[in-house]
Amino acid sequence: MTFAAQILTLYPEMFPGPLGQSLAGRALSEGRWSCDTVQIRDFATDKHRSVDDTPAGGGAGMVLKPDVVAAAVDHALARQPDAPILAMTPRGRPLTQERVRALAAGPGVTILCGRFEGFDERLFEARPVEPVSIGDYVLSGGETAAIVLLDACIRLLPGVMGAASSGDEESFESGLLEYPHYTRPVEWEGRTIPEVLRSGDHAKIAAWRKQRAEEDTRLRRPDLWERHSGARDQSPSGAQ
Ligand code: SAM
């Protein structure tokens, strides 16, 4: 099955962009995912093909017109009725690995890319559009956010990473950051690879990795650690 990505944007030439390279690029040419763009401006109705207007209540910048964006969304919905529609916005719910996994298991995704000050809020009431943020910072447009979201989904599609790497151990899959990695040379600038990783003792290596994943998560991401240890304390097996 092909994972169908449909991107609503004012800059269709930005796609597939970096997703045409490497792992995602190979998956695209193998037909594991498809990339279609819809030019939002094609749904403008005035002679200037306007897509934005000044913010109600005053202030800087411009806001994407709800009628134009909704017409583009309706077009996308008719083409791909089963795919969820995600609007990229810093005001959205933060994207998580769990959400990415769920999206990658589905038929595809329609992504709405904002520009200027973003979307008219009524769009979210009038259409089944889910606001999604890729982090607590502000980009100039939703296209790069869409590329991030798609990249995260595409690598999880069947056959993309190969059997050897399912991604199961990676950061966030178990609620923790992944353990740290090392490779040759064994000694570099006076620093050596931890002895345990060279011991060949798989049980000891697994225990070390678990401990480092927990320690690094606690120090670097107390928010994740709190959630993880809260969930662990509530599980039937207790603090395991
Ligand atoms: N006025 C908006 C705000 O403060 O929430 C920021 C608008 S931003 C300059 C323009 C567009 O970039 C947004 O409509 C959105 O599509 C995209 N964007 C910016 N930051 C983003 C983020 N963290 N996550 C997802 N999309 C983002």
PDB file of C-alpha atoms and ligand atoms in Angstrom:
ATOM      1  CA  MET A   1       0.000   0.000   0.000  1.00  0.00           C
ATOM      2  CA  THR A   2       1.259   3.469  -0.860  1.00  0.00           C
ATOM      3  CA  PHE A   3       1.208   6.072   1.906  1.00  0.00           C
ATOM      4  CA  ALA A   4      -0.350   9.073   0.172  1.00  0.00           C
ATOM      5  CA  ALA A   5       0.882  12.502   1.233  1.00  0.00           C
ATOM      6  CA  GLN A   6      -1.124  15.454   0.019  1.00  0.00           C
ATOM      7  CA  ILE A   7       0.270  18.890   0.837  1.00  0.00           C
ATOM      8  CA  LEU A   8      -1.732  22.099   0.660  1.00  0.00           C
ATOM      9  CA  THR A   9       0.711  24.960   0.259  1.00  0.00           C
ATOM     10  CA  LEU A  10       1.493  28.284  -1.357  1.00  0.00           C
ATOM     11  CA  TYR A  11       4.925  26.859  -2.256  1.00  0.00           C
ATOM     12  CA  PRO A  12       4.391  23.477  -3.997  1.00  0.00           C
ATOM     13  CA  GLU A  13       7.899  23.677  -5.456  1.00  0.00           C
ATOM     14  CA  MET A  14       9.259  23.016  -1.934  1.00  0.00           C
ATOM     15  CA  PHE A  15       8.147  19.341  -2.265  1.00  0.00           C
ATOM     16  CA  PRO A  16       9.422  16.688  -2.142  1.00  0.00           C
ATOM     17  CA  GLY A  17      12.537  18.833  -1.446  1.00  0.00           C
ATOM     18  CA  PRO A  18      14.833  16.988   0.957  1.00  0.00           C
ATOM     19  CA  LEU A  19      12.375  14.077   0.981  1.00  0.00           C
ATOM     20  CA  GLY A  20      13.498  13.310  -2.554  1.00  0.00           C
ATOM     21  CA  GLN A  21      16.890  12.233  -1.153  1.00  0.00           C
ATOM     22  CA  SER A  22      18.274   9.303   0.825  1.00  0.00           C
ATOM     23  CA  LEU A  23      15.868   6.933   2.593  1.00  0.00           C
ATOM     24  CA  ALA A  24      12.693   8.907   1.828  1.00  0.00           C
ATOM     25  CA  GLY A  25      13.781   9.544  -1.768  1.00  0.00           C
ATOM     26  CA  ARG A  26      14.377   5.850  -2.357  1.00  0.00           C
ATOM     27  CA  ALA A  27      11.012   5.011  -0.777  1.00  0.00           C
ATOM     28  CA  LEU A  28       9.366   7.583  -3.069  1.00  0.00           C
ATOM     29  CA  SER A  29      10.877   6.069  -6.202  1.00  0.00           C
ATOM     30  CA  GLU A  30       9.881   2.594  -4.960  1.00  0.00           C
ATOM     31  CA  GLY A  31       6.266   3.778  -4.636  1.00  0.00           C
ATOM     32  CA  ARG A  32       6.111   3.256  -0.852  1.00  0.00           C
ATOM     33  CA  TRP A  33       4.739   6.781  -0.527  1.00  0.00           C
ATOM     34  CA  SER A  34       3.436   9.398  -2.943  1.00  0.00           C
ATOM     35  CA  CYS A  35       3.725  13.162  -2.806  1.00  0.00           C
ATOM     36  CA  ASP A  36       0.988  15.387  -4.278  1.00  0.00           C
ATOM     37  CA  THR A  37       0.729  19.108  -3.794  1.00  0.00           C
ATOM     38  CA  VAL A  38      -2.274  21.401  -3.999  1.00  0.00           C
ATOM     39  CA  GLN A  39      -1.696  25.113  -4.647  1.00  0.00           C
ATOM     40  CA  ILE A  40      -3.880  26.979  -2.140  1.00  0.00           C
ATOM     41  CA  ARG A  41      -3.856  30.076  -4.378  1.00  0.00           C
ATOM     42  CA  ASP A  42      -5.799  28.146  -7.033  1.00  0.00           C
ATOM     43  CA  PHE A  43      -8.834  28.462  -4.742  1.00  0.00           C
ATOM     44  CA  ALA A  44      -8.744  32.258  -4.514  1.00  0.00           C
ATOM     45  CA  THR A  45     -11.824  33.884  -5.998  1.00  0.00           C
ATOM     46  CA  ASP A  46     -10.865  37.496  -6.656  1.00  0.00           C
ATOM     47  CA  LYS A  47      -8.999  38.817  -9.659  1.00  0.00           C
ATOM     48  CA  HIS A  48      -5.798  39.340  -7.603  1.00  0.00           C
ATOM     49  CA  ARG A  49      -5.891  35.691  -6.454  1.00  0.00           C
ATOM     50  CA  SER A  50      -5.661  36.883  -2.829  1.00  0.00           C
ATOM     51  CA  VAL A  51      -5.137  34.268  -0.134  1.00  0.00           C
ATOM     52  CA  ASP A  52      -4.680  36.555   2.883  1.00  0.00           C
ATOM     53  CA  ASP A  53      -6.153  39.614   4.515  1.00  0.00           C
ATOM     54  CA  THR A  54      -5.443  41.910   7.458  1.00  0.00           C
ATOM     55  CA  PRO A  55      -6.051  40.595  11.006  1.00  0.00           C
ATOM     56  CA  ALA A  56      -9.364  41.436  12.619  1.00  0.00           C
ATOM     57  CA  GLY A  57      -8.700  43.646  15.636  1.00  0.00           C
ATOM     58  CA  GLY A  58      -5.549  45.085  14.070  1.00  0.00           C
ATOM     59  CA  GLY A  59      -1.923  44.152  14.439  1.00  0.00           C
ATOM     60  CA  ALA A  60       0.962  43.155  12.235  1.00  0.00           C
ATOM     61  CA  GLY A  61       0.958  40.625   9.405  1.00  0.00           C
ATOM     62  CA  MET A  62      -1.714  38.934   7.360  1.00  0.00           C
ATOM     63  CA  VAL A  63      -4.048  35.999   8.009  1.00  0.00           C
ATOM     64  CA  LEU A  64      -4.922  33.217   5.558  1.00  0.00           C
ATOM     65  CA  LYS A  65      -8.506  33.655   4.372  1.00  0.00           C
ATOM     66  CA  PRO A  66     -10.824  30.901   5.700  1.00  0.00           C
ATOM     67  CA  ASP A  67     -12.926  30.676   2.515  1.00  0.00           C
ATOM     68  CA  VAL A  68      -9.884  30.118   0.294  1.00  0.00           C
ATOM     69  CA  VAL A  69      -8.213  27.616   2.635  1.00  0.00           C
ATOM     70  CA  ALA A  70     -11.504  25.734   3.230  1.00  0.00           C
ATOM     71  CA  ALA A  71     -12.016  25.384  -0.540  1.00  0.00           C
ATOM     72  CA  ALA A  72      -8.517  23.878  -0.814  1.00  0.00           C
ATOM     73  CA  VAL A  73      -9.301  21.554   2.130  1.00  0.00           C
ATOM     74  CA  ASP A  74     -12.595  20.464   0.502  1.00  0.00           C
ATOM     75  CA  HIS A  75     -10.726  19.667  -2.695  1.00  0.00           C
ATOM     76  CA  ALA A  76      -8.166  17.621  -0.738  1.00  0.00           C
ATOM     77  CA  LEU A  77     -10.911  15.823   1.215  1.00  0.00           C
ATOM     78  CA  ALA A  78     -12.684  14.835  -2.004  1.00  0.00           C
ATOM     79  CA  ARG A  79      -9.434  13.438  -3.411  1.00  0.00           C
ATOM     80  CA  GLN A  80      -8.432  11.623  -0.248  1.00  0.00           C
ATOM     81  CA  PRO A  81     -11.408  11.219   2.116  1.00  0.00           C
ATOM     82  CA  ASP A  82      -9.768   8.667   4.441  1.00  0.00           C
ATOM     83  CA  ALA A  83      -6.620  10.602   5.320  1.00  0.00           C
ATOM     84  CA  PRO A  84      -6.518  12.826   8.414  1.00  0.00           C
ATOM     85  CA  ILE A  85      -5.962  16.526   7.727  1.00  0.00           C
ATOM     86  CA  LEU A  86      -3.253  18.141   9.823  1.00  0.00           C
ATOM     87  CA  ALA A  87      -2.673  21.889   9.879  1.00  0.00           C
ATOM     88  CA  MET A  88       0.841  22.917  10.827  1.00  0.00           C
ATOM     89  CA  THR A  89       0.760  25.627  13.483  1.00  0.00           C
ATOM     90  CA  PRO A  90       2.753  26.485  16.627  1.00  0.00           C
ATOM     91  CA  ARG A  91      -0.656  26.675  18.336  1.00  0.00           C
ATOM     92  CA  GLY A  92      -1.246  22.979  17.676  1.00  0.00           C
ATOM     93  CA  ARG A  93      -0.815  19.898  19.836  1.00  0.00           C
ATOM     94  CA  PRO A  94       2.844  18.848  19.883  1.00  0.00           C
ATOM     95  CA  LEU A  95       3.693  16.065  17.444  1.00  0.00           C
ATOM     96  CA  THR A  96       4.760  12.861  19.206  1.00  0.00           C
ATOM     97  CA  GLN A  97       6.310   9.595  18.066  1.00  0.00           C
ATOM     98  CA  GLU A  98       3.062   7.891  19.087  1.00  0.00           C
ATOM     99  CA  ARG A  99       1.053  10.114  16.728  1.00  0.00           C
ATOM    100  CA  VAL A 100       3.636   9.590  13.976  1.00  0.00           C
ATOM    101  CA  ARG A 101       3.326   5.794  14.366  1.00  0.00           C
ATOM    102  CA  ALA A 102      -0.463   6.016  14.123  1.00  0.00           C
ATOM    103  CA  LEU A 103      -0.259   8.201  11.003  1.00  0.00           C
ATOM    104  CA  ALA A 104       2.292   5.900   9.349  1.00  0.00           C
ATOM    105  CA  ALA A 105      -0.041   2.945   9.901  1.00  0.00           C
ATOM    106  CA  GLY A 106      -2.834   4.721   8.027  1.00  0.00           C
ATOM    107  CA  PRO A 107      -3.544   5.405   4.337  1.00  0.00           C
ATOM    108  CA  GLY A 108      -1.725   8.727   4.277  1.00  0.00           C
ATOM    109  CA  VAL A 109      -2.000  12.303   5.447  1.00  0.00           C
ATOM    110  CA  THR A 110      -3.165  15.654   4.137  1.00  0.00           C
ATOM    111  CA  ILE A 111      -1.054  18.523   5.447  1.00  0.00           C
ATOM    112  CA  LEU A 112      -2.047  22.142   5.429  1.00  0.00           C
ATOM    113  CA  CYS A 113       0.913  24.552   5.471  1.00  0.00           C
ATOM    114  CA  GLY A 114       0.400  28.016   6.921  1.00  0.00           C
ATOM    115  CA  ARG A 115       2.164  31.254   6.071  1.00  0.00           C
ATOM    116  CA  PHE A 116       2.051  34.833   7.381  1.00  0.00           C
ATOM    117  CA  GLU A 117       0.279  34.920  10.794  1.00  0.00           C
ATOM    118  CA  GLY A 118      -1.393  31.601  10.095  1.00  0.00           C
ATOM    119  CA  PHE A 119      -4.988  30.407   9.752  1.00  0.00           C
ATOM    120  CA  ASP A 120      -8.323  32.030  10.528  1.00  0.00           C
ATOM    121  CA  GLU A 121      -9.457  30.189  13.685  1.00  0.00           C
ATOM    122  CA  ARG A 122     -12.893  29.421  12.207  1.00  0.00           C
ATOM    123  CA  LEU A 123     -11.264  26.929   9.867  1.00  0.00           C
ATOM    124  CA  PHE A 124     -10.734  24.554  12.817  1.00  0.00           C
ATOM    125  CA  GLU A 125     -14.417  24.784  13.724  1.00  0.00           C
ATOM    126  CA  ALA A 126     -15.730  24.394  10.186  1.00  0.00           C
ATOM    127  CA  ARG A 127     -13.529  21.567   8.870  1.00  0.00           C
ATOM    128  CA  PRO A 128     -12.065  18.351  10.391  1.00  0.00           C
ATOM    129  CA  VAL A 129      -8.593  19.849  10.635  1.00  0.00           C
ATOM    130  CA  GLU A 130      -6.230  18.893  13.457  1.00  0.00           C
ATOM    131  CA  PRO A 131      -3.756  21.597  14.562  1.00  0.00           C
ATOM    132  CA  VAL A 132      -0.242  20.174  14.993  1.00  0.00           C
ATOM    133  CA  SER A 133       2.990  21.787  16.170  1.00  0.00           C
ATOM    134  CA  ILE A 134       6.467  20.384  15.647  1.00  0.00           C
ATOM    135  CA  GLY A 135       7.939  22.253  18.611  1.00  0.00           C
ATOM    136  CA  ASP A 136       8.034  25.369  20.733  1.00  0.00           C
ATOM    137  CA  TYR A 137       9.581  27.733  18.186  1.00  0.00           C
ATOM    138  CA  VAL A 138       8.237  29.669  15.217  1.00  0.00           C
ATOM    139  CA  LEU A 139       9.097  28.851  11.601  1.00  0.00           C
ATOM    140  CA  SER A 140       8.392  31.163   8.688  1.00  0.00           C
ATOM    141  CA  GLY A 141       6.061  28.645   7.057  1.00  0.00           C
ATOM    142  CA  GLY A 142       4.412  25.262   7.495  1.00  0.00           C
ATOM    143  CA  GLU A 143       6.289  23.612   4.615  1.00  0.00           C
ATOM    144  CA  THR A 144       9.399  22.751   6.633  1.00  0.00           C
ATOM    145  CA  ALA A 145       7.165  21.504   9.459  1.00  0.00           C
ATOM    146  CA  ALA A 146       5.334  19.299   6.929  1.00  0.00           C
ATOM    147  CA  ILE A 147       8.659  17.922   5.726  1.00  0.00           C
ATOM    148  CA  VAL A 148       9.587  17.041   9.328  1.00  0.00           C
ATOM    149  CA  LEU A 149       6.264  15.294   9.886  1.00  0.00           C
ATOM    150  CA  LEU A 150       6.477  13.360   6.618  1.00  0.00           C
ATOM    151  CA  ASP A 151      10.071  12.328   7.211  1.00  0.00           C
ATOM    152  CA  ALA A 152       9.098  10.923  10.617  1.00  0.00           C
ATOM    153  CA  CYS A 153       6.227   8.935   9.033  1.00  0.00           C
ATOM    154  CA  ILE A 154       8.052   7.702   5.926  1.00  0.00           C
ATOM    155  CA  ARG A 155      10.911   6.035   7.793  1.00  0.00           C
ATOM    156  CA  LEU A 156       8.337   3.897   9.630  1.00  0.00           C
ATOM    157  CA  LEU A 157       6.622   2.631   6.461  1.00  0.00           C
ATOM    158  CA  PRO A 158       7.063  -1.084   5.777  1.00  0.00           C
ATOM    159  CA  GLY A 159      10.298  -1.822   3.938  1.00  0.00           C
ATOM    160  CA  VAL A 160      11.769   1.669   4.281  1.00  0.00           C
ATOM    161  CA  MET A 161      14.267   1.037   7.100  1.00  0.00           C
ATOM    162  CA  GLY A 162      14.808  -2.636   6.352  1.00  0.00           C
ATOM    163  CA  ALA A 163      14.282  -5.591   8.668  1.00  0.00           C
ATOM    164  CA  ALA A 164      17.472  -4.976  10.676  1.00  0.00           C
ATOM    165  CA  SER A 165      16.231  -1.655  12.019  1.00  0.00           C
ATOM    166  CA  SER A 166      12.596  -1.503  13.044  1.00  0.00           C
ATOM    167  CA  GLY A 167      13.125   1.669  15.038  1.00  0.00           C
ATOM    168  CA  ASP A 168      11.628  -0.010  18.124  1.00  0.00           C
ATOM    169  CA  GLU A 169      14.545   0.941  20.364  1.00  0.00           C
ATOM    170  CA  GLU A 170      14.744   4.541  19.288  1.00  0.00           C
ATOM    171  CA  SER A 171      14.082   7.620  21.364  1.00  0.00           C
ATOM    172  CA  PHE A 172      10.456   8.067  22.513  1.00  0.00           C
ATOM    173  CA  GLU A 173       9.345   4.546  21.501  1.00  0.00           C
ATOM    174  CA  SER A 174       9.483   3.393  25.124  1.00  0.00           C
ATOM    175  CA  GLY A 175       8.824   6.874  26.492  1.00  0.00           C
ATOM    176  CA  LEU A 176      12.546   7.469  27.072  1.00  0.00           C
ATOM    177  CA  LEU A 177      15.457   8.930  25.110  1.00  0.00           C
ATOM    178  CA  GLU A 178      17.577   6.263  23.482  1.00  0.00           C
ATOM    179  CA  TYR A 179      20.871   5.184  25.115  1.00  0.00           C
ATOM    180  CA  PRO A 180      24.075   6.766  23.702  1.00  0.00           C
ATOM    181  CA  HIS A 181      25.996   5.230  20.798  1.00  0.00           C
ATOM    182  CA  TYR A 182      29.710   4.728  20.131  1.00  0.00           C
ATOM    183  CA  THR A 183      31.751   3.359  17.247  1.00  0.00           C
ATOM    184  CA  ARG A 184      35.411   2.810  16.316  1.00  0.00           C
ATOM    185  CA  PRO A 185      38.068   4.001  16.980  1.00  0.00           C
ATOM    186  CA  VAL A 186      37.982   2.545  20.484  1.00  0.00           C
ATOM    187  CA  GLU A 187      40.095   5.448  21.714  1.00  0.00           C
ATOM    188  CA  TRP A 188      39.565   8.940  20.314  1.00  0.00           C
ATOM    189  CA  GLU A 189      41.074  12.157  21.697  1.00  0.00           C
ATOM    190  CA  GLY A 190      41.866  10.334  24.923  1.00  0.00           C
ATOM    191  CA  ARG A 191      38.293   9.062  25.375  1.00  0.00           C
ATOM    192  CA  THR A 192      37.442   5.374  25.211  1.00  0.00           C
ATOM    193  CA  ILE A 193      34.259   3.518  24.429  1.00  0.00           C
ATOM    194  CA  PRO A 194      32.722   2.295  27.729  1.00  0.00           C
ATOM    195  CA  GLU A 195      34.240  -1.064  28.590  1.00  0.00           C
ATOM    196  CA  VAL A 196      30.888  -2.801  28.985  1.00  0.00           C
ATOM    197  CA  LEU A 197      30.078  -2.207  25.291  1.00  0.00           C
ATOM    198  CA  ARG A 198      33.242  -4.082  24.355  1.00  0.00           C
ATOM    199  CA  SER A 199      32.610  -6.963  26.779  1.00  0.00           C
ATOM    200  CA  GLY A 200      30.396  -9.052  24.487  1.00  0.00           C
ATOM    201  CA  ASP A 201      28.139  -9.700  27.516  1.00  0.00           C
ATOM    202  CA  HIS A 202      24.679  -9.001  26.048  1.00  0.00           C
ATOM    203  CA  ALA A 203      22.856  -8.973  29.381  1.00  0.00           C
ATOM    204  CA  LYS A 204      25.313  -6.454  30.841  1.00  0.00           C
ATOM    205  CA  ILE A 205      25.114  -4.326  27.702  1.00  0.00           C
ATOM    206  CA  ALA A 206      21.304  -4.296  27.847  1.00  0.00           C
ATOM    207  CA  ALA A 207      21.377  -3.324  31.543  1.00  0.00           C
ATOM    208  CA  TRP A 208      23.897  -0.517  30.866  1.00  0.00           C
ATOM    209  CA  ARG A 209      21.815   0.812  27.976  1.00  0.00           C
ATOM    210  CA  LYS A 210      18.640   0.795  30.064  1.00  0.00           C
ATOM    211  CA  GLN A 211      20.381   2.632  32.870  1.00  0.00           C
ATOM    212  CA  ARG A 212      21.839   5.277  30.517  1.00  0.00           C
ATOM    213  CA  ALA A 213      18.484   5.750  28.738  1.00  0.00           C
ATOM    214  CA  GLU A 214      16.864   6.410  32.121  1.00  0.00           C
ATOM    215  CA  GLU A 215      19.658   8.636  33.425  1.00  0.00           C
ATOM    216  CA  ASP A 216      19.863  10.783  30.269  1.00  0.00           C
ATOM    217  CA  THR A 217      16.077  11.139  30.064  1.00  0.00           C
ATOM    218  CA  ARG A 218      15.927  12.224  33.725  1.00  0.00           C
ATOM    219  CA  LEU A 219      18.653  14.839  33.214  1.00  0.00           C
ATOM    220  CA  ARG A 220      17.805  16.139  29.728  1.00  0.00           C
ATOM    221  CA  ARG A 221      14.057  15.667  29.554  1.00  0.00           C
ATOM    222  CA  PRO A 222      12.522  15.814  33.036  1.00  0.00           C
ATOM    223  CA  ASP A 223       9.109  16.194  31.365  1.00  0.00           C
ATOM    224  CA  LEU A 224       9.444  12.790  29.657  1.00  0.00           C
ATOM    225  CA  TRP A 225      10.953  11.227  32.755  1.00  0.00           C
ATOM    226  CA  GLU A 226       8.080  12.355  34.930  1.00  0.00           C
ATOM    227  CA  ARG A 227       5.542  10.912  32.494  1.00  0.00           C
ATOM    228  CA  HIS A 228       7.488   7.671  32.138  1.00  0.00           C
ATOM    229  CA  SER A 229       7.994   7.106  35.861  1.00  0.00           C
ATOM    230  CA  GLY A 230       4.353   8.074  36.571  1.00  0.00           C
ATOM    231  CA  ALA A 231       3.117   5.492  34.038  1.00  0.00           C
ATOM    232  CA  ARG A 232       5.534   2.889  35.435  1.00  0.00           C
ATOM    233  CA  ASP A 233       4.346   3.425  39.015  1.00  0.00           C
ATOM    234  CA  GLN A 234       0.746   2.924  37.887  1.00  0.00           C
ATOM    235  CA  SER A 235       1.424  -0.249  35.894  1.00  0.00           C
ATOM    236  CA  PRO A 236       0.307  -3.552  37.525  1.00  0.00           C
ATOM    237  CA  SER A 237       3.933  -4.679  37.855  1.00  0.00           C
ATOM    238  CA  GLY A 238       4.842  -1.525  39.794  1.00  0.00           C
ATOM    239  CA  ALA A 239       8.256   0.091  39.462  1.00  0.00           C
ATOM    240  CA  GLN A 240       9.700  -2.285  36.854  1.00  0.00           C
TER     241      GLN A 240
HETATM  242  N1  SAM B   1       1.400  33.733  14.200  1.00  0.00           N
HETATM  243  C1  SAM B   1       1.715  32.351  14.427  1.00  0.00           C
HETATM  244  C2  SAM B   1       1.852  32.085  15.912  1.00  0.00           C
HETATM  245  O1  SAM B   1       2.466  32.896  16.595  1.00  0.00           O
HETATM  246  O2  SAM B   1       1.392  31.034  16.401  1.00  0.00           O
HETATM  247  C3  SAM B   1       2.995  31.968  13.717  1.00  0.00           C
HETATM  248  C4  SAM B   1       2.855  31.939  12.233  1.00  0.00           C
HETATM  249  S1  SAM B   1       4.309  31.330  11.421  1.00  0.00           S
HETATM  250  C5  SAM B   1       5.205  32.814  11.161  1.00  0.00           C
HETATM  251  C6  SAM B   1       3.764  30.899   9.831  1.00  0.00           C
HETATM  252  C7  SAM B   1       3.394  29.443   9.631  1.00  0.00           C
HETATM  253  O3  SAM B   1       4.523  28.632   9.877  1.00  0.00           O
HETATM  254  C8  SAM B   1       2.316  28.880  10.518  1.00  0.00           C
HETATM  255  O4  SAM B   1       1.022  29.180  10.057  1.00  0.00           O
HETATM  256  C9  SAM B   1       2.595  27.392  10.475  1.00  0.00           C
HETATM  257  O5  SAM B   1       2.033  26.781   9.337  1.00  0.00           O
HETATM  258  C10 SAM B   1       4.118  27.352  10.360  1.00  0.00           C
HETATM  259  N2  SAM B   1       4.778  27.096  11.651  1.00  0.00           N
HETATM  260  C11 SAM B   1       5.569  27.951  12.324  1.00  0.00           C
HETATM  261  N3  SAM B   1       6.041  27.394  13.442  1.00  0.00           N
HETATM  262  C12 SAM B   1       5.542  26.139  13.496  1.00  0.00           C
HETATM  263  C13 SAM B   1       5.640  25.070  14.428  1.00  0.00           C
HETATM  264  N4  SAM B   1       6.367  25.185  15.536  1.00  0.00           N
HETATM  265  N5  SAM B   1       4.982  23.924  14.164  1.00  0.00           N
HETATM  266  C14 SAM B   1       4.227  23.793  13.052  1.00  0.00           C
HETATM  267  N6  SAM B   1       4.089  24.791  12.124  1.00  0.00           N
HETATM  268  C15 SAM B   1       4.733  25.945  12.342  1.00  0.00           C
END
